[in-house]
Amino acid sequence: MPLITAVDVVDVRFPTSLTADGSDAMNKDGDYSAAYVVLRTDADGVEGYGLTFTIGRGNDLVAIAARQRGEPLVGLDVDQLVGDLGGTYRRLQSDSQLRWLGPEKGVVHLALAAVMNAVWDLAARRAQQPLWRFVADLEPEALVDTMDLSYLSDVLPRHEAVAMLTALRPTLDDRLAVLDASGYPCYTTSAGWLGYSDEKLRRLCQEAVDEGYRYLKLKIGASLEDDLRRCAIAREVIGPDRHLMIDANQVWDVGTAITWTRALSHFDPLWIEEPTSPDDVLGHATIRRAVAPVGVATGEHGMNRVLFKQLFQAEAIDFCQLDSCRLGSLNEILPVMLMAAKFGVPVCPHAGGVGLCELVQHLSIIDFLVVSGSTEGRVAEYVDHLHEHFVDPCVVKDAAYVLPTQPGYSAQMHPASLDVYAYPAGSYWAGRPSVA
Amino acid sequence: MPLITAVDVVDVRFPTSLTADGSDAMNKDGDYSAAYVVLRTDADGVEGYGLTFTIGRGNDLVAIAARQRGEPLVGLDVDQLVGDLGGTYRRLQSDSQLRWLGPEKGVVHLALAAVMNAVWDLAARRAQQPLWRFVADLEPEALVDTMDLSYLSDVLPRHEAVAMLTALRPTLDDRLAVLDASGYPCYTTSAGWLGYSDEKLRRLCQEAVDEGYRYLKLKIGASLEDDLRRCAIAREVIGPDRHLMIDANQVWDVGTAITWTRALSHFDPLWIEEPTSPDDVLGHATIRRAVAPVGVATGEHGMNRVLFKQLFQAEAIDFCQLDSCRLGSLNEILPVMLMAAKFGVPVCPHAGGVGLCELVQHLSIIDFLVVSGSTEGRVAEYVDHLHEHFVDPCVVKDAAYVLPTQPGYSAQMHPASLDVYAYPAGSYWAGRPSVA
């Protein structure tokens, strides 16, 4: 019976601000970063890897918080830990002093996500399965036991969660055959960062088309004139049959969101993403009613399951873009997926950043196999950068994520990458002016 | 022209968990703590003091975040800084990398509150005025310039904010005369902590009555049987004419909140406080409709102005309990107060903790003098502990806050208190087992 001996956390930062990769109307100069968690044990080869994603300054706060969050795990039996994933989550989540700092949001919740992502990774590795398979193999009752259903009973009572999972179980192998053959469809954001020139935008849109993408996303929201020009370029390159999505990264108030989106509506965008504050459930509902048939998408900054519950109740969104590192890992993501399925809202998870694609492929696969049973209207985000730092990077082929086969949650990073990009002591950062 | 030379932050923790002061159904063993900010300048006697409140573990996270938040202030001219309080707020708040960790919620927002509380303190001290007077003396346009109205235009356009303030201005002196004569009414929570015995509860309720309190609050929510007994004791002691409030500290889901509150309704509570997740706007609206005439109160964990906007839009609450240290200081509190006034919801700020009463007295006075013009249905919280650590502690007389007269925001702590309770190096904590 191996025991947890340490919860190590590394502050890792990549200098992405140098190239405007990841630039948008709110975040002009992010240095993509991760609070990277390693659960150590006293058994050879038994470890768990997880992370949460930030964009630079303050990543140290999340790293320190992850150490505090993970501390109660030290000394525990690994098999008890991974055999009671719901209890493990509740044990960490219920710390009332840390809870005060959210509750269930911001730095302490990002840190909980990082630690629990590592716990789920450890669980899947113990079972010698990729995470999606580990989850798919759990019986409905056991899977519901892992979930945080607190504050959700008015929308998702436990018996209903069990019934939804049970109903889909007999047909799981049919869906698995589909994924084996074609993977899980994804879209690309790599072409459309706000800091790119028109020429680069045009070239990257064409490359995306050539690679087989049927969905492409553009960052907008800084200048309407620029947006009109950039949307025209993108629509011209991708033609009328592929989908164009636009993303304002929260820069508008409700009124501006409506007028600006309408001004771009003749480019036929599938969705307007993050039109306003991610906290504004009722604002999103107002915008959605006003900009239809353009859909409303949000969720990458959706802080917790209670926020998503209300987005569904208020019929505020057409696409649910939950984040693998902002929600409290599978324990909180699974109930959000169940609520989305109940309300008929497709889950199109947020990805990009550092490692988000590696995590998200598992989530979309789980959504299809276990929760919603459908890929209709669903497409996972894909951004082509920083994958080289991962031991088991995601593989995209013909605009689809290929089923991961290695055990775990695909979050393990190369030790050599940590040596270079750990902040501030890694070889890249040493001697450079501090970004913090 | 003095310059800011440093933003010092002290992690201060008081061992309140030893006495069950502050105990409730969610937070059984808090050690009341503060991230305490001092803005240093190169001029003798020119300093600013601010804080935010936590309940122990993780206070170090907030302290580190406050140092990061405050860093851009170093080297700035003090008079420019306090002459443009809106610009100063936006400068700190708009850091996109730190914003990612919220946005505008949790640790980074608590830290922003601590720093901006110190900036407002510095501004009032420069003007040689108590904060409430400094604010009351600002012209409506200038006061609105300090406010963060972003994401609020659908409910509070700028011109409406100016008009509301302008309409009240001619009658300010009449209201000031009322406050001079009788202070601002408050209620006590000191009697009703969950960890107190029935005997202690009964004795403290009687003392509160003897001291002239007309409002008294009880913590509930752990056991219905206990709550029925404790409410009976409180109601018996205070009689039918004084107000009893009950506070569940977020332990219920929506359905439980309704049944539990109804079970206690024959004790005629004025409000049920924090019946469920503080993020659940629609849940509060459902509860409110179901438990009337018992009122619904929440806000001490209300993370930002966007949350409050929706609480008002959804008609979810009867009492707005905004927090002086969780919202981004006056810059965000003033627009929340304006929205509350517009929707006719009385502001009854959360207090207690460390220093919250010192801050809150200013807020309720400002609400009456400048924003709502009314004390009807309004009563500020008061808890009688930890005031001895403050240089200018609040004074309560005949169940009312006496108008503060010293310059500033009343947040300055005694250096001797810091020497004892700074964590972990203060003389109290040195040598004790770590609480972190």
mmCIF file of C-alpha atoms in Angstrom, chain B residues 107-328:
data_model
loop_
_atom_site.group_PDB
_atom_site.id
_atom_site.type_symbol
_atom_site.label_atom_id
_atom_site.label_comp_id
_atom_site.label_asym_id
_atom_site.label_seq_id
_atom_site.Cartn_x
_atom_site.Cartn_y
_atom_site.Cartn_z
ATOM 1 C CA VAL B 107 -7.814 36.182 -3.358
ATOM 2 C CA VAL B 108 -6.790 38.792 -5.947
ATOM 3 C CA HIS B 109 -9.925 40.837 -5.325
ATOM 4 C CA LEU B 110 -9.601 40.657 -1.536
ATOM 5 C CA ALA B 111 -6.060 41.920 -2.049
ATOM 6 C CA LEU B 112 -7.254 44.773 -4.267
ATOM 7 C CA ALA B 113 -9.729 45.703 -1.527
ATOM 8 C CA ALA B 114 -6.969 45.812 1.093
ATOM 9 C CA VAL B 115 -4.774 48.070 -1.039
ATOM 10 C CA MET B 116 -7.570 50.394 -2.168
ATOM 11 C CA ASN B 117 -8.882 50.641 1.414
ATOM 12 C CA ALA B 118 -5.423 51.988 2.285
ATOM 13 C CA VAL B 119 -5.510 54.406 -0.656
ATOM 14 C CA TRP B 120 -8.884 55.812 0.463
ATOM 15 C CA ASP B 121 -7.537 56.068 4.011
ATOM 16 C CA LEU B 122 -4.551 58.007 2.701
ATOM 17 C CA ALA B 123 -6.846 60.282 0.693
ATOM 18 C CA ALA B 124 -8.995 61.088 3.721
ATOM 19 C CA ARG B 125 -5.936 61.666 5.894
ATOM 20 C CA ARG B 126 -4.461 64.054 3.318
ATOM 21 C CA ALA B 127 -7.732 65.955 3.513
ATOM 22 C CA GLN B 128 -7.606 65.824 7.343
ATOM 23 C CA GLN B 129 -11.084 64.286 7.345
ATOM 24 C CA PRO B 130 -12.713 61.083 8.476
ATOM 25 C CA LEU B 131 -13.434 59.036 5.370
ATOM 26 C CA TRP B 132 -17.214 59.508 5.518
ATOM 27 C CA ARG B 133 -16.749 63.300 5.517
ATOM 28 C CA PHE B 134 -14.183 63.165 2.700
ATOM 29 C CA VAL B 135 -16.640 61.225 0.547
ATOM 30 C CA ALA B 136 -19.607 63.402 1.472
ATOM 31 C CA ASP B 137 -17.664 66.506 0.433
ATOM 32 C CA LEU B 138 -16.911 65.257 -3.097
ATOM 33 C CA GLU B 139 -19.082 66.727 -5.831
ATOM 34 C CA PRO B 140 -21.385 64.168 -7.521
ATOM 35 C CA GLU B 141 -19.380 64.120 -10.778
ATOM 36 C CA ALA B 142 -16.124 63.705 -8.888
ATOM 37 C CA LEU B 143 -17.561 60.950 -6.716
ATOM 38 C CA VAL B 144 -18.875 59.071 -9.756
ATOM 39 C CA ASP B 145 -15.415 59.395 -11.319
ATOM 40 C CA THR B 146 -14.065 57.215 -8.497
ATOM 41 C CA MET B 147 -16.565 54.421 -9.222
ATOM 42 C CA ASP B 148 -16.116 51.264 -11.238
ATOM 43 C CA LEU B 149 -19.259 51.274 -13.369
ATOM 44 C CA SER B 150 -17.996 48.698 -15.855
ATOM 45 C CA TYR B 151 -20.531 45.933 -16.622
ATOM 46 C CA LEU B 152 -23.224 48.002 -14.877
ATOM 47 C CA SER B 153 -24.528 50.230 -17.670
ATOM 48 C CA ASP B 154 -27.668 48.141 -18.157
ATOM 49 C CA VAL B 155 -28.733 49.003 -14.603
ATOM 50 C CA LEU B 156 -26.719 52.051 -13.560
ATOM 51 C CA PRO B 157 -25.704 54.371 -16.402
ATOM 52 C CA ARG B 158 -23.319 57.100 -15.352
ATOM 53 C CA HIS B 159 -25.824 59.933 -15.783
ATOM 54 C CA GLU B 160 -28.250 58.182 -13.460
ATOM 55 C CA ALA B 161 -25.556 57.768 -10.796
ATOM 56 C CA VAL B 162 -24.788 61.484 -10.992
ATOM 57 C CA ALA B 163 -28.477 62.386 -10.851
ATOM 58 C CA MET B 164 -29.102 60.236 -7.777
ATOM 59 C CA LEU B 165 -26.217 61.834 -5.886
ATOM 60 C CA THR B 166 -27.161 65.321 -7.018
ATOM 61 C CA ALA B 167 -30.755 64.971 -5.873
ATOM 62 C CA LEU B 168 -29.723 64.169 -2.299
ATOM 63 C CA ARG B 169 -27.011 66.768 -1.918
ATOM 64 C CA PRO B 170 -29.123 69.763 -0.765
ATOM 65 C CA THR B 171 -30.451 67.887 2.258
ATOM 66 C CA LEU B 172 -27.170 66.398 3.452
ATOM 67 C CA ASP B 173 -26.878 68.664 6.501
ATOM 68 C CA ASP B 174 -30.297 67.586 7.782
ATOM 69 C CA ARG B 175 -29.153 63.968 7.777
ATOM 70 C CA LEU B 176 -25.844 64.852 9.344
ATOM 71 C CA ALA B 177 -27.705 66.465 12.216
ATOM 72 C CA VAL B 178 -29.578 63.198 12.794
ATOM 73 C CA LEU B 179 -26.323 61.243 12.901
ATOM 74 C CA ASP B 180 -24.707 63.799 15.186
ATOM 75 C CA ALA B 181 -27.579 63.384 17.600
ATOM 76 C CA SER B 182 -28.171 59.629 17.525
ATOM 77 C CA GLY B 183 -25.428 57.891 15.542
ATOM 78 C CA TYR B 184 -26.086 55.105 13.026
ATOM 79 C CA PRO B 185 -28.203 52.198 14.347
ATOM 80 C CA CYS B 186 -26.522 48.802 14.670
ATOM 81 C CA TYR B 187 -27.345 45.255 15.698
ATOM 82 C CA THR B 188 -25.314 42.735 17.609
ATOM 83 C CA THR B 189 -24.139 39.289 16.590
ATOM 84 C CA SER B 190 -22.020 38.847 19.697
ATOM 85 C CA ALA B 191 -24.718 36.911 21.546
ATOM 86 C CA GLY B 192 -25.471 34.205 19.053
ATOM 87 C CA TRP B 193 -22.386 32.319 17.903
ATOM 88 C CA LEU B 194 -23.128 28.691 17.256
ATOM 89 C CA GLY B 195 -20.480 27.388 19.626
ATOM 90 C CA TYR B 196 -22.000 29.084 22.680
ATOM 91 C CA SER B 197 -23.959 27.152 25.295
ATOM 92 C CA ASP B 198 -27.673 27.836 25.929
ATOM 93 C CA GLU B 199 -26.777 29.517 29.210
ATOM 94 C CA LYS B 200 -24.254 31.799 27.562
ATOM 95 C CA LEU B 201 -26.750 32.564 24.775
ATOM 96 C CA ARG B 202 -29.457 33.499 27.277
ATOM 97 C CA ARG B 203 -27.114 35.677 29.319
ATOM 98 C CA LEU B 204 -25.737 37.482 26.258
ATOM 99 C CA CYS B 205 -29.215 38.073 24.809
ATOM 100 C CA GLN B 206 -30.237 39.668 28.101
ATOM 101 C CA GLU B 207 -27.104 41.808 28.117
ATOM 102 C CA ALA B 208 -27.866 42.941 24.553
ATOM 103 C CA VAL B 209 -31.371 43.955 25.593
ATOM 104 C CA ASP B 210 -29.979 45.779 28.604
ATOM 105 C CA GLU B 211 -27.553 47.653 26.353
ATOM 106 C CA GLY B 212 -30.452 48.930 24.242
ATOM 107 C CA TYR B 213 -30.194 46.700 21.165
ATOM 108 C CA ARG B 214 -33.383 46.377 19.158
ATOM 109 C CA TYR B 215 -31.910 43.869 16.697
ATOM 110 C CA LEU B 216 -30.093 40.645 17.536
ATOM 111 C CA LYS B 217 -28.700 37.906 15.305
ATOM 112 C CA LEU B 218 -28.314 34.175 15.895
ATOM 113 C CA LYS B 219 -26.185 31.687 14.001
ATOM 114 C CA ILE B 220 -28.190 28.605 12.992
ATOM 115 C CA GLY B 221 -28.125 25.785 10.443
ATOM 116 C CA ALA B 222 -26.245 22.910 12.044
ATOM 117 C CA SER B 223 -29.177 21.171 13.767
ATOM 118 C CA LEU B 224 -32.859 22.077 13.433
ATOM 119 C CA GLU B 225 -33.572 20.791 16.931
ATOM 120 C CA ASP B 226 -30.878 23.058 18.357
ATOM 121 C CA ASP B 227 -32.106 25.968 16.270
ATOM 122 C CA LEU B 228 -35.670 25.603 17.514
ATOM 123 C CA ARG B 229 -34.424 25.615 21.091
ATOM 124 C CA ARG B 230 -31.995 28.506 20.606
ATOM 125 C CA CYS B 231 -34.509 30.668 18.729
ATOM 126 C CA ALA B 232 -37.024 30.042 21.491
ATOM 127 C CA ILE B 233 -34.526 31.196 24.108
ATOM 128 C CA ALA B 234 -33.623 34.316 22.119
ATOM 129 C CA ARG B 235 -37.232 35.245 21.363
ATOM 130 C CA GLU B 236 -38.199 34.700 24.997
ATOM 131 C CA VAL B 237 -35.457 36.996 26.240
ATOM 132 C CA ILE B 238 -35.862 39.787 23.667
ATOM 133 C CA GLY B 239 -39.662 39.748 23.660
ATOM 134 C CA PRO B 240 -41.998 40.187 20.696
ATOM 135 C CA ASP B 241 -41.060 43.753 19.711
ATOM 136 C CA ARG B 242 -37.349 43.499 19.096
ATOM 137 C CA HIS B 243 -36.040 42.007 15.850
ATOM 138 C CA LEU B 244 -34.464 38.575 15.638
ATOM 139 C CA MET B 245 -32.290 37.682 12.627
ATOM 140 C CA ILE B 246 -31.002 34.215 11.776
ATOM 141 C CA ASP B 247 -27.902 33.315 9.782
ATOM 142 C CA ALA B 248 -27.196 29.926 8.163
ATOM 143 C CA ASN B 249 -23.794 30.764 6.637
ATOM 144 C CA GLN B 250 -24.467 29.004 3.302
ATOM 145 C CA VAL B 251 -24.912 25.460 4.577
ATOM 146 C CA TRP B 252 -28.178 24.676 2.764
ATOM 147 C CA ASP B 253 -29.224 23.884 -0.774
ATOM 148 C CA VAL B 254 -32.300 25.727 -2.077
ATOM 149 C CA GLY B 255 -34.874 23.170 -0.960
ATOM 150 C CA THR B 256 -33.457 22.793 2.543
ATOM 151 C CA ALA B 257 -33.249 26.557 2.937
ATOM 152 C CA ILE B 258 -36.960 26.807 2.296
ATOM 153 C CA THR B 259 -38.103 24.026 4.617
ATOM 154 C CA TRP B 260 -35.709 24.959 7.430
ATOM 155 C CA THR B 261 -36.586 28.658 7.308
ATOM 156 C CA ARG B 262 -40.292 27.857 7.303
ATOM 157 C CA ALA B 263 -39.754 25.651 10.351
ATOM 158 C CA LEU B 264 -38.302 28.646 12.197
ATOM 159 C CA SER B 265 -40.721 31.233 10.835
ATOM 160 C CA HIS B 266 -42.986 31.265 13.897
ATOM 161 C CA PHE B 267 -40.125 32.924 15.779
ATOM 162 C CA ASP B 268 -40.763 35.807 13.378
ATOM 163 C CA PRO B 269 -37.241 36.336 12.073
ATOM 164 C CA LEU B 270 -36.655 39.613 10.235
ATOM 165 C CA TRP B 271 -34.324 37.851 7.836
ATOM 166 C CA ILE B 272 -32.695 34.577 6.973
ATOM 167 C CA GLU B 273 -29.075 35.338 6.130
ATOM 168 C CA GLU B 274 -26.914 33.380 3.659
ATOM 169 C CA PRO B 275 -29.468 30.586 3.184
ATOM 170 C CA THR B 276 -27.410 29.010 0.368
ATOM 171 C CA SER B 277 -24.396 29.513 -1.896
ATOM 172 C CA PRO B 278 -23.578 33.219 -2.106
ATOM 173 C CA ASP B 279 -23.214 32.791 -5.884
ATOM 174 C CA ASP B 280 -26.738 31.490 -6.392
ATOM 175 C CA VAL B 281 -28.689 34.570 -7.476
ATOM 176 C CA LEU B 282 -31.606 32.582 -8.856
ATOM 177 C CA GLY B 283 -31.589 30.287 -5.832
ATOM 178 C CA HIS B 284 -31.951 33.271 -3.510
ATOM 179 C CA ALA B 285 -34.827 34.549 -5.641
ATOM 180 C CA THR B 286 -36.584 31.177 -5.321
ATOM 181 C CA ILE B 287 -36.006 31.064 -1.572
ATOM 182 C CA ARG B 288 -37.228 34.633 -1.155
ATOM 183 C CA ARG B 289 -40.518 33.902 -2.890
ATOM 184 C CA ALA B 290 -41.005 30.806 -0.759
ATOM 185 C CA VAL B 291 -40.195 32.101 2.741
ATOM 186 C CA ALA B 292 -41.841 35.537 2.687
ATOM 187 C CA PRO B 293 -42.608 37.390 4.929
ATOM 188 C CA VAL B 294 -39.231 36.308 6.301
ATOM 189 C CA GLY B 295 -36.723 38.445 4.391
ATOM 190 C CA VAL B 296 -33.672 37.112 2.586
ATOM 191 C CA ALA B 297 -30.287 38.687 3.272
ATOM 192 C CA THR B 298 -26.905 38.013 1.753
ATOM 193 C CA GLY B 299 -23.771 39.751 0.571
ATOM 194 C CA GLU B 300 -20.826 39.199 2.900
ATOM 195 C CA HIS B 301 -19.494 36.737 0.318
ATOM 196 C CA GLY B 302 -20.881 38.760 -2.589
ATOM 197 C CA MET B 303 -17.802 38.677 -4.779
ATOM 198 C CA ASN B 304 -18.229 41.802 -6.890
ATOM 199 C CA ARG B 305 -20.611 44.431 -8.266
ATOM 200 C CA VAL B 306 -21.803 42.115 -11.087
ATOM 201 C CA LEU B 307 -23.136 39.634 -8.537
ATOM 202 C CA PHE B 308 -24.987 42.381 -6.681
ATOM 203 C CA LYS B 309 -26.392 43.791 -9.925
ATOM 204 C CA GLN B 310 -28.033 40.444 -10.561
ATOM 205 C CA LEU B 311 -29.269 40.026 -6.977
ATOM 206 C CA PHE B 312 -31.148 43.295 -7.494
ATOM 207 C CA GLN B 313 -32.325 42.492 -11.033
ATOM 208 C CA ALA B 314 -33.673 39.119 -9.946
ATOM 209 C CA GLU B 315 -35.353 40.609 -6.854
ATOM 210 C CA ALA B 316 -33.463 37.980 -4.903
ATOM 211 C CA ILE B 317 -32.823 39.789 -1.613
ATOM 212 C CA ASP B 318 -34.526 42.010 0.938
ATOM 213 C CA PHE B 319 -31.292 43.188 2.604
ATOM 214 C CA CYS B 320 -27.929 43.886 0.977
ATOM 215 C CA GLN B 321 -25.052 42.892 3.244
ATOM 216 C CA LEU B 322 -22.094 44.105 1.223
ATOM 217 C CA ASP B 323 -18.654 43.599 2.688
ATOM 218 C CA SER B 324 -16.093 46.374 3.114
ATOM 219 C CA CYS B 325 -13.161 44.051 2.398
ATOM 220 C CA ARG B 326 -14.497 41.695 -0.277
ATOM 221 C CA LEU B 327 -15.689 44.334 -2.731
ATOM 222 C CA GLY B 328 -12.949 46.507 -4.249
#
